[in-house]
Each structure stands twice: as structure tokens, then as C-alpha cells.
Amino acid sequence: MRGPYTLLAAVRRKELPTRLVMAAALAGIGWWLAPSVWPAAWFALVVVTQFADWAVYRDIAREPTVGRKAAWAAATFASTAVYTSLGAYLWLAGGQAGQLFGMLISAGGLLHVTIHMHHVKSLLVAAAVPHALVFFWMPLRGVLAGDVHMWALVAGAAMYVAHLLVAFRQANATTRQLADERNRAEQASKAKSNFLATISHEIRTPMNAIVTAAHLLRGSRLNKAQREQVEILTDANDVLLSLLNDVLDLSKIEAGKMALESADTDLRRTVQGLHRLWRPRAAAKGLELRLEMADDAPAAVSLDALRLKQILSNLISNAVKFTQKGTVTIRLAAETRDDGEVLIFEVADTGAGIPPEAVERLFDAFEQGEAGTTRKHGGSGLGLAISRRLATLMGGGLGVESEPGRGSTFRLVLPLVRSVADAEATPEDAVAGGEDMLRNMEVLVAEDHPVNQRVLELLLAPLGCRLTFCEDGGKAVDLAAGRPFDAILMDMQMPVLDGLEATRRIKAGGGPNAGTPVIALTANALEHHRAAWAEVGVEAFVSKPIDPRQLVASLTQAATDGAVRRAA
Ligand code: ADP
């Protein structure tokens, strides 16, 4: 944010050459009106004080401590005092023209500082006082010397200063009003983003239940007509869910609530995974999906893999969507630049391309290349907007080079943070072959939301898990005291006792489940929530809406740990 000090410093820096040129001109006129060494000496002094002023103001962007404020005020006072002193000299030595000119210099100085220094009151006073002193001293000296008519000049000077004061107050009131209005607009925009984030989050829970139910329905015995109906249902669900997720992401980013979570990641495997995931879809359109990884592209890096996958998936999805024939190529390389190492991801296609005038617009929210795109290809026009904002949040950038008719290359550049530790196995790896382990697993589920209870049942019962449900933390503690479970799924917000406290009691109580893995179900997987969970000793997190793979992976891990514990 640009504070008033920074604003003022910028103006002063910009003005420095003008002030020096002005001073040279004034010194010339001064010498012409009253030739002596003084105008030249004055000019030399002006140069010195102006540069001192410039040097002192250089650190004005820093925290305005009391010491700094005093230094800035002193420098301002000194430089204006020197500047305005030419007026006094001319009053004494320049005859009538000199006196008039002297008054004009001080009046001009007063006007100038009122306009330019009104952002910071202390500096305004430091600059205005020397000018005002000289301004009034000149005619008052005339009065003291016996010239009664000089009272008219004193009165004129007083009126002039009164006008300045009124103008200053009005300008300040307007500035304040504008700032208030801007604040209100910013708050309204934040409220809108918050509302969107909340509402889409709330919609996502029941939506997820519909998606899960539809997927399970698809796996059951259906006749042809029913199968088609379920297909329609799942297709519509997918569109709705991705739209919802996009709106949620965008509003989270705009409300400043998108938290990134960097972790050690096997980058090469992540990119290979994306390639594997998208190859069949590209092949279904007759496209070849290539992967080109530079030999020196690192494997062990630290970044937010979820968000990286989101950006790359969006780019690959677009490339496949807007390419009718040819290839889509995913590239990964690393490069050393002046400001450090970077990772360069490219998604290049041989598709329709993008006209130059549309390029920048595409990164705005809700913008699509041409009208009718949504009807033809689907999509919300949010993908690239979110991707670019995410890239910026991750400290990098996203851009595109495109030639209509020949194809486009989207380039994502991210700072490269190497990690020393070997990347952990991703949940996907753990799922493979793990589902068998869940058969007959006894799971206590503390979750107050009936929809979420149902989703967990739909997901886990078919795998053979034996589920015991309860809807508050107090009951969870009671049930856990009664008999051993293989794992506990714990919601965070629940009546009676919240998930954190219930976990704490189960772990500390020394009962049959003191050592049972607790998996936290949390919709707000923000850092500080995770820290709170970690503190009470939960073994894993599953974020809500529940990702079936993540859930199964966590339970499998719990089952493995249990087997190891029993064997020990
Ligand atoms: P959408 O959800 O509509 O795909 P995006 O923000 O991801 O939203 O993309 C916005 C628009 O950018 C698309 O509608 C399309 O016109 C254009 N676009 C994106 N990627 C490509 C590409 N690889 N080739 C051609 N046009 C593209």
C-alpha cells in the first residue's frame, strides 16, 4: 500500500530537478535586482540542502519511526528555510521590485507546499512555517520601519494565508471522502467474494453427495435407459461441480483467503501422472499427447502440488479442447535466471490458436475466446483467470504465445525451491491395492452432518468397512471408551464437544483407543487449523468435500499402521 509518506516522497523526488532549475532562475533574477555574492551563495546552499533533503527522503518507504519522522521534518524545514531566504534578501537589498518579488517568492512557496505536502501534516507544518515567517516578516519590517501603508500588505498576506487554509481544509475533506468511498467499495467487493466463497462451499457438500450417489448408481445393475439417465446425471454433476469449484477458488483468491501449502513433491512423477491421466482423453480425439522433460528438470522440489496440478490440468484440458488434430506437448525444464532458479512448464498445441487482440482478455474472469464457446465446448471462462492468479500467488507467472491457425503455447514459470528430503508417496500411490485392507475395518465416525454421514457410508460400506456413527464429540469420546476401533474419522465442528477436544480426550484418556489413528475431516484445511489438529495428535487429514481416494488412502495407511502396531 502507498502510504502518505511514500506518496510525498515520490512527488519530492520527481520535483528535485525542477526545484533546482527554478532556484537557478531565481538566483539569476535576484542577482539582477540586487547584484552581490548572496544570490550565488544562496543557490549553492539550495543545491546542498536539496540534495540533503533528497538523501533523507530516500528511506521514506520504510516504517515511519519517530526518529525518521523527525529527520524528514528537519530536512524539510532546513531546505524550505534556505529556499525562502532569497525573499528576505531581496526585501532588504532589491528596492521596490525586489520587495514585490520577495513577497511573490514566499507566497508561491506557501501555495506550493500546501498543494504538495498536505498528505502529511507534520511535514506540511515544517515546510510552511519558514515560508510564512518570511512572508509576514517582510511587510511587518516595513511597518516597524515607519511605513504605515505596509499594514495593507500585512492584511493582504493574512487574507492570502486564510484562503490557503480554507482550500487546504476542503482538499483534505475531499481526499478523506474519496478514501472512505474506496474503502467502502473494497469492503463490498470483499463481502461479495466472502459470500460467494461461503455459498459455493455450502452448495458443494450436497453436490458431492449427488455426485457420489450417481457414481455408485452407475456401478449398479441398470437397463439401457436407466444407464443413459445416470450418464446425463453424472455429466451434469461434473459440469456443475467444476463450475462451483472455479467460483469458489476465484472468490477465495479475490478475498485473499487462498492459502498455499508447499510440501516436498516429486515433480517428475507429478508431471508424468498428469501425462498418464490426460493421454487417453487426447487419444479419444485422435490427438497425441507428448511429454518432454529436460534431463536436468529436478524431481525433488517444494511447492503446492495440488495447485500446480490444477493449473496444468486446466492448460492441458484447454489444449485438448481447442485442438482438432495434431499434438499437445507438455514440457518441463529448469533454468537459472538473475533472480534465482525457475521451473518452466509449457503446454503447446497445434490447435485453433488465439487472435492477438484476445490474448490478454482470456486471463480475465468469465472471458472466453469467442461467443458461443461455452455452448460448443463448455467451460466457464474462469480457468485461465484462476490459473494466472494461482501462478502469481505461487510467486511466478503464466503467459501465452499463440499464432491463429497454428497453435498456442502456454508457459507457466514458477520459482524453483529444491527440497532435500525425498518426496513423500502421494495418496494415489497408497490407494493402489489398498482397498482390500479396509475389509472388516472397524471405523468410528464422528460427524454431525447427515449428508456427510451418508457420503461416508456410500463410500466405505462397499469396501467392507464396518462403520459406527455418532453425531457429536461427546458421544465419540463415550463410544471410544467402550471398545477398540481400527480408525476414527473425526469432524472438526460438532455440537457438545468439537473434534479437537474429543480427539484430545480420546488420546489422553488411556482407553482402548488412545493409540488408534484419528483422521480429521476438515473443510477448512488452512495452515492454522492443521497446526491445531497436529497439536492434539491426529494422524491424517481428509479435506471436505471428501475426496474418495484421499479417504481410502488415509484409512489404508491407518490399517497398515495398525497391522505394524499389532505385530510389534
Ligand atoms: P474455459 O473454462 O472457457 O475453458 P478458460 O479461462 O480456461 O475458460 O479459457 C478461456 C478461453 O481461452 C477459452 O474459452 C478459449 O477461447 C481460449 N483458450 C484457452 N486455451 C486455449 C487454447 N489452447 N487454444 C485456443 N484457445 C484457447
Coordinates of N, CA and C in Angstrom, one line a residue, residues 67-216:
G67 N 12.1 8.7 15.0 CA 13.4 9.2 14.6 C 13.3 9.7 13.1
R68 N 12.8 8.8 12.3 CA 12.7 9.1 10.9 C 11.8 10.3 10.6
K69 N 10.7 10.3 11.3 CA 9.8 11.4 11.1 C 10.4 12.8 11.4
A70 N 11.2 12.7 12.5 CA 11.9 14.0 13.0 C 13.0 14.3 11.9
A71 N 13.7 13.3 11.4 CA 14.7 13.6 10.3 C 14.1 14.2 9.1
W72 N 12.9 13.7 8.7 CA 12.3 14.2 7.5 C 11.8 15.6 7.7
A73 N 11.2 15.9 8.9 CA 10.7 17.2 9.2 C 11.9 18.2 9.3
A74 N 13.0 17.8 9.9 CA 14.1 18.7 10.0 C 14.7 19.0 8.6
A75 N 14.8 18.0 7.7 CA 15.3 18.3 6.4 C 14.4 19.2 5.6
T76 N 13.1 19.0 5.8 CA 12.1 19.8 5.1 C 12.2 21.2 5.6
F77 N 12.3 21.4 6.9 CA 12.4 22.7 7.5 C 13.6 23.5 6.9
A78 N 14.8 22.7 6.9 CA 16.0 23.4 6.5 C 16.0 23.8 5.1
S79 N 15.5 22.9 4.2 CA 15.5 23.2 2.8 C 14.5 24.3 2.4
T80 N 13.4 24.4 3.1 CA 12.4 25.5 2.8 C 12.9 26.8 3.3
A81 N 13.6 26.7 4.5 CA 14.1 27.9 5.1 C 15.1 28.6 4.2
V82 N 16.0 27.7 3.7 CA 17.0 28.2 2.8 C 16.4 28.8 1.5
Y83 N 15.4 28.0 1.0 CA 14.8 28.4 -0.3 C 14.1 29.8 -0.1
T84 N 13.4 30.0 0.9 CA 12.6 31.2 1.1 C 13.4 32.5 1.5
S85 N 14.7 32.1 2.0 CA 15.5 33.3 2.5 C 15.9 34.2 1.4
L86 N 15.8 33.8 0.1 CA 16.1 34.7 -1.0 C 15.1 35.9 -1.0
G87 N 13.8 35.6 -0.6 CA 12.8 36.7 -0.5 C 13.3 37.8 0.5
A88 N 13.8 37.3 1.7 CA 14.2 38.3 2.7 C 15.4 39.1 2.2
Y89 N 16.3 38.5 1.5 CA 17.5 39.2 0.9 C 17.0 40.3 0.0
L90 N 16.0 39.9 -0.9 CA 15.5 40.9 -1.9 C 14.7 42.0 -1.3
W91 N 14.0 41.7 -0.2 CA 13.3 42.7 0.5 C 14.2 43.8 1.1
L92 N 15.4 43.3 1.5 CA 16.3 44.2 2.1 C 17.1 45.0 1.1
A93 N 17.5 44.3 0.0 CA 18.5 44.8 -0.9 C 18.0 45.1 -2.3
G94 N 16.8 44.7 -2.6 CA 16.4 44.8 -4.0 C 15.5 45.9 -4.4
G95 N 15.3 46.9 -3.5 CA 14.4 48.0 -3.8 C 13.0 47.5 -3.9
Q96 N 12.1 48.4 -4.5 CA 10.7 48.1 -4.6 C 10.4 46.8 -5.3
A97 N 11.1 46.7 -6.5 CA 10.8 45.5 -7.3 C 11.3 44.2 -6.5
G98 N 12.4 44.4 -5.8 CA 12.9 43.3 -5.0 C 11.9 42.9 -3.9
Q99 N 11.3 43.9 -3.3 CA 10.3 43.6 -2.2 C 9.1 42.9 -2.7
L100 N 8.6 43.4 -3.9 CA 7.5 42.7 -4.5 C 7.8 41.3 -4.9
F101 N 9.0 41.1 -5.5 CA 9.4 39.8 -5.9 C 9.6 38.9 -4.7
G102 N 10.2 39.4 -3.7 CA 10.4 38.6 -2.5 C 9.1 38.1 -1.9
M103 N 8.1 39.0 -1.9 CA 6.8 38.5 -1.4 C 6.2 37.4 -2.3
L104 N 6.4 37.6 -3.6 CA 5.9 36.6 -4.5 C 6.5 35.3 -4.3
I105 N 7.9 35.3 -4.1 CA 8.6 34.0 -3.8 C 8.0 33.3 -2.6
S106 N 7.8 34.0 -1.6 CA 7.2 33.3 -0.3 C 5.8 32.9 -0.5
A107 N 5.0 33.8 -1.2 CA 3.6 33.4 -1.5 C 3.5 32.1 -2.3
G108 N 4.4 32.1 -3.4 CA 4.4 30.9 -4.2 C 4.8 29.7 -3.5
G109 N 5.8 29.9 -2.6 CA 6.3 28.7 -1.8 C 5.2 28.2 -0.9
L110 N 4.5 29.1 -0.3 CA 3.4 28.7 0.6 C 2.3 27.9 -0.2
L111 N 2.0 28.4 -1.4 CA 1.0 27.7 -2.2 C 1.5 26.3 -2.6
H112 N 2.8 26.3 -3.0 CA 3.4 25.0 -3.4 C 3.3 24.0 -2.3
V113 N 3.8 24.3 -1.1 CA 3.9 23.3 -0.1 C 2.5 22.9 0.3
T114 N 1.5 23.8 0.3 CA 0.1 23.5 0.7 C -0.4 22.4 -0.3
I115 N -0.1 22.6 -1.6 CA -0.6 21.6 -2.5 C 0.1 20.3 -2.4
H116 N 1.4 20.3 -2.3 CA 2.2 19.1 -2.4 C 2.5 18.4 -1.1
M117 N 2.4 19.1 0.1 CA 2.7 18.4 1.3 C 1.5 18.1 2.2
H118 N 0.3 18.3 1.6 CA -0.9 18.2 2.5 C -1.1 16.8 3.0
H119 N -0.4 15.8 2.4 CA -0.7 14.4 2.8 C -0.2 14.1 4.3
V120 N 0.9 14.8 4.6 CA 1.4 14.6 6.0 C 1.5 15.9 6.7
K121 N 0.8 16.0 7.8 CA 0.6 17.3 8.5 C 1.9 17.8 9.1
S122 N 2.7 16.9 9.7 CA 4.0 17.4 10.3 C 4.9 18.0 9.3
L123 N 5.0 17.4 8.1 CA 5.9 17.9 7.1 C 5.3 19.2 6.5
L124 N 4.0 19.2 6.4 CA 3.4 20.5 5.9 C 3.8 21.6 6.8
V125 N 3.7 21.4 8.1 CA 4.0 22.5 9.0 C 5.5 22.9 8.9
A126 N 6.3 21.8 8.8 CA 7.8 22.1 8.7 C 8.1 22.9 7.5
A127 N 7.4 22.7 6.4 CA 7.7 23.4 5.2 C 7.0 24.8 5.1
A128 N 5.8 24.9 5.8 CA 5.0 26.1 5.7 C 5.6 27.2 6.6
V129 N 6.1 26.8 7.8 CA 6.5 27.7 8.8 C 7.6 28.7 8.3
P130 N 8.7 28.2 7.7 CA 9.7 29.1 7.2 C 9.2 30.1 6.1
H131 N 8.4 29.6 5.2 CA 7.8 30.5 4.2 C 6.9 31.5 4.8
A132 N 6.0 31.1 5.8 CA 5.1 32.1 6.4 C 5.8 33.1 7.2
L133 N 6.9 32.7 7.9 CA 7.7 33.6 8.7 C 8.2 34.7 7.9
V134 N 8.9 34.3 6.8 CA 9.5 35.4 5.9 C 8.4 36.2 5.3
F135 N 7.3 35.5 4.9 CA 6.1 36.2 4.2 C 5.6 37.3 5.1
F136 N 5.4 37.1 6.4 CA 4.9 38.1 7.3 C 6.0 39.1 7.8
W137 N 7.2 38.5 7.9 CA 8.3 39.4 8.4 C 8.6 40.6 7.5
M138 N 8.4 40.3 6.1 CA 8.8 41.3 5.2 C 7.9 42.6 5.4
P139 N 6.5 42.5 5.2 CA 5.8 43.7 5.4 C 5.8 44.3 6.8
L140 N 5.9 43.4 7.9 CA 5.9 43.8 9.2 C 7.2 44.7 9.5
R141 N 8.3 44.3 8.8 CA 9.5 45.0 8.9 C 9.3 46.5 8.4
G142 N 8.5 46.5 7.3 CA 8.2 47.8 6.7 C 7.4 48.7 7.7
V143 N 6.4 48.0 8.4 CA 5.7 48.8 9.4 C 6.6 49.3 10.5
L144 N 7.5 48.4 10.9 CA 8.4 48.8 12.0 C 9.3 49.9 11.6
A145 N 9.6 49.9 10.3 CA 10.5 51.0 9.8 C 9.7 52.3 9.6
G146 N 8.4 52.3 10.0 CA 7.7 53.5 10.0 C 6.8 53.7 8.8
D147 N 6.7 52.7 7.9 CA 5.8 52.9 6.8 C 4.4 52.4 7.1
V148 N 3.5 53.2 7.4 CA 2.1 52.8 7.9 C 1.4 52.0 6.8
H149 N 1.7 52.4 5.5 CA 1.0 51.8 4.4 C 1.3 50.3 4.3
M150 N 2.4 49.9 4.9 CA 2.7 48.5 4.9 C 1.7 47.6 5.6
W151 N 0.9 48.2 6.5 CA -0.2 47.4 7.1 C -1.1 46.8 6.1
A152 N -1.3 47.5 4.9 CA -2.1 46.9 3.9 C -1.5 45.6 3.4
L153 N -0.2 45.6 3.2 CA 0.5 44.3 2.8 C 0.3 43.2 3.8
V154 N 0.4 43.6 5.1 CA 0.3 42.6 6.2 C -1.1 42.0 6.1
A155 N -2.2 42.9 5.9 CA -3.5 42.4 5.8 C -3.7 41.5 4.6
G156 N -3.1 41.9 3.5 CA -3.2 41.1 2.3 C -2.6 39.7 2.5
A157 N -1.4 39.7 3.2 CA -0.7 38.5 3.4 C -1.6 37.6 4.3
A158 N -2.3 38.2 5.3 CA -3.1 37.4 6.2 C -4.3 36.8 5.4
M159 N -4.9 37.6 4.5 CA -6.0 37.1 3.7 C -5.6 36.0 2.8
Y160 N -4.4 36.1 2.3 CA -3.9 35.1 1.4 C -3.7 33.8 2.1
V161 N -3.1 33.9 3.3 CA -2.9 32.6 4.1 C -4.3 32.0 4.6
A162 N -5.3 32.9 4.9 CA -6.6 32.4 5.2 C -7.2 31.6 4.1
H163 N -7.0 32.2 2.9 CA -7.5 31.4 1.7 C -6.9 30.1 1.5
L164 N -5.6 30.1 1.7 CA -4.8 28.8 1.6 C -5.4 27.8 2.6
L165 N -5.6 28.3 3.8 CA -6.1 27.4 4.9 C -7.4 26.7 4.5
V166 N -8.3 27.6 4.0 CA -9.7 27.1 3.6 C -9.5 26.1 2.5
A167 N -8.7 26.4 1.5 CA -8.5 25.5 0.3 C -7.9 24.2 0.8
F168 N -7.0 24.3 1.8 CA -6.3 23.1 2.3 C -7.3 22.2 3.0
R169 N -8.2 22.8 3.8 CA -9.2 22.0 4.5 C -10.2 21.3 3.6
Q170 N -10.6 22.1 2.5 CA -11.5 21.5 1.6 C -10.9 20.3 0.8
A171 N -9.6 20.5 0.4 CA -8.9 19.4 -0.3 C -8.8 18.2 0.6
N172 N -8.5 18.4 1.8 CA -8.4 17.3 2.8 C -9.7 16.5 2.9
A173 N -10.8 17.3 3.0 CA -12.1 16.7 3.2 C -12.4 15.8 2.0
T174 N -12.1 16.4 0.8 CA -12.4 15.6 -0.4 C -11.6 14.3 -0.4
T175 N -10.3 14.4 -0.1 CA -9.4 13.3 -0.1 C -9.9 12.2 0.9
R176 N -10.4 12.7 2.1 CA -10.9 11.7 3.0 C -12.1 11.0 2.5
Q177 N -13.0 11.8 1.9 CA -14.2 11.3 1.4 C -13.9 10.2 0.3
L178 N -13.0 10.5 -0.6 CA -12.6 9.6 -1.6 C -12.1 8.3 -1.0
A179 N -11.2 8.5 0.0 CA -10.6 7.3 0.7 C -11.7 6.5 1.3
D180 N -12.7 7.2 2.0 CA -13.8 6.4 2.6 C -14.6 5.6 1.6
E181 N -14.8 6.3 0.4 CA -15.6 5.6 -0.6 C -14.8 4.4 -1.2
R182 N -13.5 4.6 -1.3 CA -12.7 3.5 -1.8 C -12.8 2.3 -0.8
N183 N -12.6 2.7 0.4 CA -12.7 1.6 1.5 C -14.0 0.9 1.4
R184 N -15.1 1.7 1.3 CA -16.4 1.0 1.3 C -16.5 0.1 0.1
A185 N -16.0 0.5 -1.1 CA -16.1 -0.3 -2.3 C -15.2 -1.6 -2.1
E186 N -14.1 -1.4 -1.5 CA -13.2 -2.6 -1.3 C -13.9 -3.6 -0.4
Q187 N -14.6 -3.0 0.7 CA -15.2 -3.9 1.6 C -16.4 -4.6 1.0
A188 N -17.1 -3.9 0.1 CA -18.3 -4.5 -0.6 C -17.8 -5.6 -1.4
S189 N -16.6 -5.4 -2.1 CA -16.1 -6.4 -3.0 C -15.7 -7.6 -2.2
K190 N -15.1 -7.4 -1.1 CA -14.6 -8.5 -0.2 C -15.8 -9.3 0.3
A191 N -16.9 -8.5 0.7 CA -18.1 -9.2 1.2 C -18.7 -10.1 0.1
K192 N -18.6 -9.5 -1.1 CA -19.2 -10.3 -2.2 C -18.4 -11.6 -2.4
S193 N -17.0 -11.5 -2.4 CA -16.2 -12.7 -2.5 C -16.4 -13.6 -1.4
N194 N -16.6 -13.1 -0.2 CA -16.8 -13.9 1.0 C -18.1 -14.7 0.8
F195 N -19.1 -13.9 0.4 CA -20.5 -14.6 0.2 C -20.4 -15.7 -0.8
L196 N -19.7 -15.4 -1.9 CA -19.6 -16.4 -3.0 C -18.8 -17.6 -2.4
A197 N -17.8 -17.4 -1.7 CA -17.0 -18.5 -1.1 C -17.8 -19.3 -0.2
T198 N -18.6 -18.7 0.7 CA -19.4 -19.4 1.6 C -20.5 -20.2 0.9
I199 N -21.2 -19.5 0.0 CA -22.4 -20.2 -0.6 C -21.9 -21.3 -1.5
S200 N -20.8 -21.1 -2.2 CA -20.4 -22.3 -3.1 C -19.8 -23.4 -2.2
H201 N -19.3 -23.1 -1.1 CA -18.8 -24.1 -0.2 C -20.0 -24.9 0.3
E202 N -21.1 -24.2 0.7 CA -22.3 -24.8 1.2 C -22.9 -25.7 0.2
I203 N -22.9 -25.2 -1.1 CA -23.5 -26.0 -2.2 C -22.7 -27.2 -2.5
R204 N -21.4 -27.1 -2.2 CA -20.5 -28.2 -2.6 C -20.8 -29.5 -1.8
T205 N -21.2 -29.4 -0.5 CA -21.4 -30.6 0.3 C -22.6 -31.4 -0.3
P206 N -23.8 -30.8 -0.4 CA -24.9 -31.7 -1.0 C -24.5 -32.1 -2.5
M207 N -23.8 -31.2 -3.2 CA -23.5 -31.6 -4.6 C -22.6 -32.8 -4.6
N208 N -21.7 -32.9 -3.6 CA -20.8 -34.0 -3.5 C -21.6 -35.3 -3.3
A209 N -22.6 -35.1 -2.4 CA -23.4 -36.3 -2.1 C -24.1 -36.8 -3.4
I210 N -24.6 -35.9 -4.2 CA -25.2 -36.2 -5.5 C -24.2 -36.9 -6.4
V211 N -23.0 -36.3 -6.5 CA -22.0 -36.9 -7.4 C -21.7 -38.4 -6.9
T212 N -21.5 -38.5 -5.6 CA -21.1 -39.8 -5.1 C -22.2 -40.8 -5.4
A213 N -23.5 -40.4 -5.1 CA -24.6 -41.3 -5.3 C -24.7 -41.7 -6.8
A214 N -24.5 -40.7 -7.7 CA -24.6 -41.0 -9.1 C -23.6 -42.0 -9.5
H215 N -22.3 -41.8 -9.0 CA -21.2 -42.7 -9.4 C -21.5 -44.1 -8.9
L216 N -22.0 -44.2 -7.7 CA -22.3 -45.5 -7.2 C -23.5 -46.2 -8.0

